[in-house]
């Protein structure tokens, strides 16, 4: 049985991380591993999820994978102050997202994938502990 657990842990460490909210048109460099979530404006809504505060807390509690110090414009409100470190990357060990995703969820109620919502709700909006080896593997994949 130990071998199975070790194999499962190895697969978990090697998994590339699931991209979350890498919308086309966002300024800043796009990580190679990032998928395209389509245009940001198409994902905006008038109202957010009923548990949006919990979703925002979860997004903001992500572990830092990569810091991008540049301030970038808010693409939905370009005349407002720039967003500091907007393209920095966060993770919960499974999903990877930009720091500015929480801003866009808070201000434009951006739609998030059902798989992500289900995972967050199953954890009662509390991010899991992330194995240090997993975090190292994600940094190597996403910060390159």
PDB file of C-alpha atoms in Angstrom:
ATOM      1  CA  UNK A   1       0.000   0.000   0.000  1.00  0.00           C
ATOM      2  CA  UNK A   2       2.826   2.383   0.682  1.00  0.00           C
ATOM      3  CA  UNK A   3       3.919   2.251  -2.942  1.00  0.00           C
ATOM      4  CA  UNK A   4       0.462   3.318  -4.106  1.00  0.00           C
ATOM      5  CA  UNK A   5       0.493   6.305  -1.779  1.00  0.00           C
ATOM      6  CA  UNK A   6       3.971   7.230  -2.969  1.00  0.00           C
ATOM      7  CA  UNK A   7       2.874   6.896  -6.613  1.00  0.00           C
ATOM      8  CA  UNK A   8      -0.165   9.080  -5.978  1.00  0.00           C
ATOM      9  CA  UNK A   9       2.004  11.682  -4.248  1.00  0.00           C
ATOM     10  CA  UNK A  10       4.451  11.647  -7.180  1.00  0.00           C
ATOM     11  CA  UNK A  11       1.652  12.199  -9.684  1.00  0.00           C
ATOM     12  CA  UNK A  12       0.300  15.049  -7.558  1.00  0.00           C
ATOM     13  CA  UNK A  13       3.723  16.750  -7.518  1.00  0.00           C
ATOM     14  CA  UNK A  14       4.157  16.351 -11.285  1.00  0.00           C
ATOM     15  CA  UNK A  15       0.709  17.681 -12.239  1.00  0.00           C
ATOM     16  CA  UNK A  16       1.055  21.057 -13.971  1.00  0.00           C
ATOM     17  CA  UNK A  17      -1.638  23.009 -12.136  1.00  0.00           C
ATOM     18  CA  UNK A  18      -4.943  24.055 -13.649  1.00  0.00           C
ATOM     19  CA  UNK A  19      -5.108  27.584 -15.105  1.00  0.00           C
ATOM     20  CA  UNK A  20      -7.849  29.777 -13.660  1.00  0.00           C
ATOM     21  CA  UNK A  21      -8.985  33.095 -15.121  1.00  0.00           C
ATOM     22  CA  UNK A  22      -6.218  33.774 -17.635  1.00  0.00           C
ATOM     23  CA  UNK A  23      -8.444  35.981 -19.768  1.00  0.00           C
ATOM     24  CA  UNK A  24      -7.366  37.258 -23.153  1.00  0.00           C
ATOM     25  CA  UNK A  25      -6.615  40.960 -23.205  1.00  0.00           C
ATOM     26  CA  UNK A  26      -5.150  41.144 -19.705  1.00  0.00           C
ATOM     27  CA  UNK A  27      -1.888  43.109 -19.727  1.00  0.00           C
ATOM     28  CA  UNK A  28       1.362  41.543 -18.595  1.00  0.00           C
ATOM     29  CA  UNK A  29       3.237  38.463 -19.667  1.00  0.00           C
ATOM     30  CA  UNK A  30       1.209  35.286 -20.012  1.00  0.00           C
ATOM     31  CA  UNK A  31       2.812  32.200 -18.467  1.00  0.00           C
ATOM     32  CA  UNK A  32       3.442  29.388 -20.942  1.00  0.00           C
ATOM     33  CA  UNK A  33       1.294  27.051 -18.846  1.00  0.00           C
ATOM     34  CA  UNK A  34      -1.720  29.409 -18.857  1.00  0.00           C
ATOM     35  CA  UNK A  35      -4.788  28.503 -20.864  1.00  0.00           C
ATOM     36  CA  UNK A  36      -7.000  31.130 -22.451  1.00  0.00           C
ATOM     37  CA  UNK A  37     -10.246  31.744 -20.569  1.00  0.00           C
ATOM     38  CA  UNK A  38     -11.586  33.957 -23.363  1.00  0.00           C
ATOM     39  CA  UNK A  39     -12.274  37.693 -23.156  1.00  0.00           C
ATOM     40  CA  UNK A  40     -12.642  39.174 -19.685  1.00  0.00           C
ATOM     41  CA  UNK A  41     -15.649  41.305 -20.624  1.00  0.00           C
ATOM     42  CA  UNK A  42     -17.543  38.199 -21.744  1.00  0.00           C
ATOM     43  CA  UNK A  43     -17.117  36.701 -18.256  1.00  0.00           C
ATOM     44  CA  UNK A  44     -18.486  39.728 -16.351  1.00  0.00           C
ATOM     45  CA  UNK A  45     -21.954  39.729 -14.781  1.00  0.00           C
ATOM     46  CA  UNK A  46     -24.227  42.117 -12.939  1.00  0.00           C
ATOM     47  CA  UNK A  47     -24.335  39.863  -9.862  1.00  0.00           C
ATOM     48  CA  UNK A  48     -21.877  37.442  -8.369  1.00  0.00           C
ATOM     49  CA  UNK A  49     -22.283  34.046  -6.777  1.00  0.00           C
ATOM     50  CA  UNK A  50     -24.203  33.984  -3.501  1.00  0.00           C
ATOM     51  CA  UNK A  51     -20.979  32.929  -1.764  1.00  0.00           C
ATOM     52  CA  UNK A  52     -18.804  35.508  -3.521  1.00  0.00           C
ATOM     53  CA  UNK A  53     -17.244  36.781  -0.246  1.00  0.00           C
ATOM     54  CA  UNK A  54     -16.019  33.250   0.510  1.00  0.00           C
ATOM     55  CA  UNK A  55     -14.738  32.836  -3.046  1.00  0.00           C
ATOM     56  CA  UNK A  56     -12.859  36.126  -2.768  1.00  0.00           C
ATOM     57  CA  UNK A  57     -11.320  35.104   0.551  1.00  0.00           C
ATOM     58  CA  UNK A  58     -10.186  31.830  -1.031  1.00  0.00           C
ATOM     59  CA  UNK A  59      -8.647  33.576  -4.050  1.00  0.00           C
ATOM     60  CA  UNK A  60      -6.869  36.091  -1.826  1.00  0.00           C
ATOM     61  CA  UNK A  61      -5.516  33.317   0.435  1.00  0.00           C
ATOM     62  CA  UNK A  62      -3.658  31.584  -2.382  1.00  0.00           C
ATOM     63  CA  UNK A  63       0.013  30.807  -1.957  1.00  0.00           C
ATOM     64  CA  UNK A  64       2.387  32.996  -3.931  1.00  0.00           C
ATOM     65  CA  UNK A  65       4.049  31.199  -6.850  1.00  0.00           C
ATOM     66  CA  UNK A  66       5.620  34.109  -8.678  1.00  0.00           C
ATOM     67  CA  UNK A  67       5.820  37.855  -8.037  1.00  0.00           C
ATOM     68  CA  UNK A  68       5.471  40.357 -10.869  1.00  0.00           C
ATOM     69  CA  UNK A  69       6.170  43.768  -9.391  1.00  0.00           C
ATOM     70  CA  UNK A  70       4.707  45.842 -12.216  1.00  0.00           C
ATOM     71  CA  UNK A  71       1.456  47.729 -11.688  1.00  0.00           C
ATOM     72  CA  UNK A  72      -0.975  47.118 -14.543  1.00  0.00           C
ATOM     73  CA  UNK A  73      -4.121  48.942 -15.634  1.00  0.00           C
ATOM     74  CA  UNK A  74      -7.577  47.691 -14.723  1.00  0.00           C
ATOM     75  CA  UNK A  75      -8.805  46.707 -18.189  1.00  0.00           C
ATOM     76  CA  UNK A  76     -12.437  47.235 -17.175  1.00  0.00           C
ATOM     77  CA  UNK A  77     -11.802  50.646 -15.578  1.00  0.00           C
ATOM     78  CA  UNK A  78      -8.666  52.058 -17.260  1.00  0.00           C
ATOM     79  CA  UNK A  79      -8.980  55.503 -15.654  1.00  0.00           C
ATOM     80  CA  UNK A  80      -8.688  54.115 -12.121  1.00  0.00           C
ATOM     81  CA  UNK A  81      -5.349  53.591 -10.326  1.00  0.00           C
ATOM     82  CA  UNK A  82      -3.287  50.659 -11.640  1.00  0.00           C
ATOM     83  CA  UNK A  83      -3.419  47.273  -9.929  1.00  0.00           C
ATOM     84  CA  UNK A  84      -0.220  46.527  -8.032  1.00  0.00           C
ATOM     85  CA  UNK A  85       1.447  43.188  -8.820  1.00  0.00           C
ATOM     86  CA  UNK A  86      -1.614  42.218 -10.885  1.00  0.00           C
ATOM     87  CA  UNK A  87       0.144  39.517 -12.920  1.00  0.00           C
ATOM     88  CA  UNK A  88       1.668  37.785  -9.873  1.00  0.00           C
ATOM     89  CA  UNK A  89       0.630  34.137  -9.626  1.00  0.00           C
ATOM     90  CA  UNK A  90      -1.166  32.396  -6.751  1.00  0.00           C
ATOM     91  CA  UNK A  91      -2.165  28.764  -6.187  1.00  0.00           C
ATOM     92  CA  UNK A  92      -4.086  26.442  -3.906  1.00  0.00           C
ATOM     93  CA  UNK A  93      -1.953  23.512  -5.052  1.00  0.00           C
ATOM     94  CA  UNK A  94      -4.389  22.558  -7.804  1.00  0.00           C
ATOM     95  CA  UNK A  95      -5.415  25.782  -9.524  1.00  0.00           C
ATOM     96  CA  UNK A  96      -3.163  28.690 -10.551  1.00  0.00           C
ATOM     97  CA  UNK A  97      -4.463  32.256 -11.017  1.00  0.00           C
ATOM     98  CA  UNK A  98      -3.308  35.847 -11.291  1.00  0.00           C
ATOM     99  CA  UNK A  99      -3.468  38.125  -8.272  1.00  0.00           C
ATOM    100  CA  UNK A 100      -5.875  40.453 -10.095  1.00  0.00           C
ATOM    101  CA  UNK A 101      -8.497  37.717 -10.514  1.00  0.00           C
ATOM    102  CA  UNK A 102      -9.932  38.525  -7.073  1.00  0.00           C
ATOM    103  CA  UNK A 103     -10.202  42.187  -8.103  1.00  0.00           C
ATOM    104  CA  UNK A 104     -12.200  41.299 -11.204  1.00  0.00           C
ATOM    105  CA  UNK A 105     -14.430  38.887  -9.292  1.00  0.00           C
ATOM    106  CA  UNK A 106     -15.094  41.563  -6.650  1.00  0.00           C
ATOM    107  CA  UNK A 107     -15.750  44.423  -9.068  1.00  0.00           C
ATOM    108  CA  UNK A 108     -17.204  42.701 -12.131  1.00  0.00           C
ATOM    109  CA  UNK A 109     -18.466  39.397 -10.674  1.00  0.00           C
ATOM    110  CA  UNK A 110     -16.385  37.466 -13.187  1.00  0.00           C
ATOM    111  CA  UNK A 111     -17.699  33.966 -13.822  1.00  0.00           C
ATOM    112  CA  UNK A 112     -15.429  31.191 -12.505  1.00  0.00           C
ATOM    113  CA  UNK A 113     -15.338  27.594 -13.794  1.00  0.00           C
ATOM    114  CA  UNK A 114     -17.795  25.159 -12.230  1.00  0.00           C
ATOM    115  CA  UNK A 115     -15.001  22.712 -11.358  1.00  0.00           C
ATOM    116  CA  UNK A 116     -13.217  25.411  -9.351  1.00  0.00           C
ATOM    117  CA  UNK A 117     -16.430  26.504  -7.618  1.00  0.00           C
ATOM    118  CA  UNK A 118     -17.253  22.904  -6.680  1.00  0.00           C
ATOM    119  CA  UNK A 119     -13.772  22.318  -5.254  1.00  0.00           C
ATOM    120  CA  UNK A 120     -13.818  25.529  -3.205  1.00  0.00           C
ATOM    121  CA  UNK A 121     -17.296  24.858  -1.850  1.00  0.00           C
ATOM    122  CA  UNK A 122     -16.360  21.265  -0.957  1.00  0.00           C
ATOM    123  CA  UNK A 123     -13.542  22.750   1.160  1.00  0.00           C
ATOM    124  CA  UNK A 124     -15.932  25.256   2.793  1.00  0.00           C
ATOM    125  CA  UNK A 125     -13.925  28.110   1.207  1.00  0.00           C
ATOM    126  CA  UNK A 126     -10.742  27.147   3.101  1.00  0.00           C
ATOM    127  CA  UNK A 127      -7.641  26.560   0.953  1.00  0.00           C
ATOM    128  CA  UNK A 128      -5.890  23.242   1.588  1.00  0.00           C
ATOM    129  CA  UNK A 129      -2.381  22.828   2.928  1.00  0.00           C
ATOM    130  CA  UNK A 130       0.027  22.470   0.001  1.00  0.00           C
ATOM    131  CA  UNK A 131       2.894  20.021   0.111  1.00  0.00           C
ATOM    132  CA  UNK A 132       6.222  21.890  -0.250  1.00  0.00           C
ATOM    133  CA  UNK A 133       7.325  19.572  -3.084  1.00  0.00           C
ATOM    134  CA  UNK A 134       4.102  20.343  -4.913  1.00  0.00           C
ATOM    135  CA  UNK A 135       4.649  24.076  -4.472  1.00  0.00           C
ATOM    136  CA  UNK A 136       8.213  23.768  -5.789  1.00  0.00           C
ATOM    137  CA  UNK A 137       6.991  21.833  -8.840  1.00  0.00           C
ATOM    138  CA  UNK A 138       4.300  24.429  -9.549  1.00  0.00           C
ATOM    139  CA  UNK A 139       6.805  27.283  -9.220  1.00  0.00           C
ATOM    140  CA  UNK A 140       9.138  25.567 -11.670  1.00  0.00           C
ATOM    141  CA  UNK A 141       6.322  25.094 -14.174  1.00  0.00           C
ATOM    142  CA  UNK A 142       4.592  28.481 -13.849  1.00  0.00           C
ATOM    143  CA  UNK A 143       7.374  30.927 -13.043  1.00  0.00           C
ATOM    144  CA  UNK A 144       9.533  29.917 -16.000  1.00  0.00           C
TER     145      UNK A 144
END
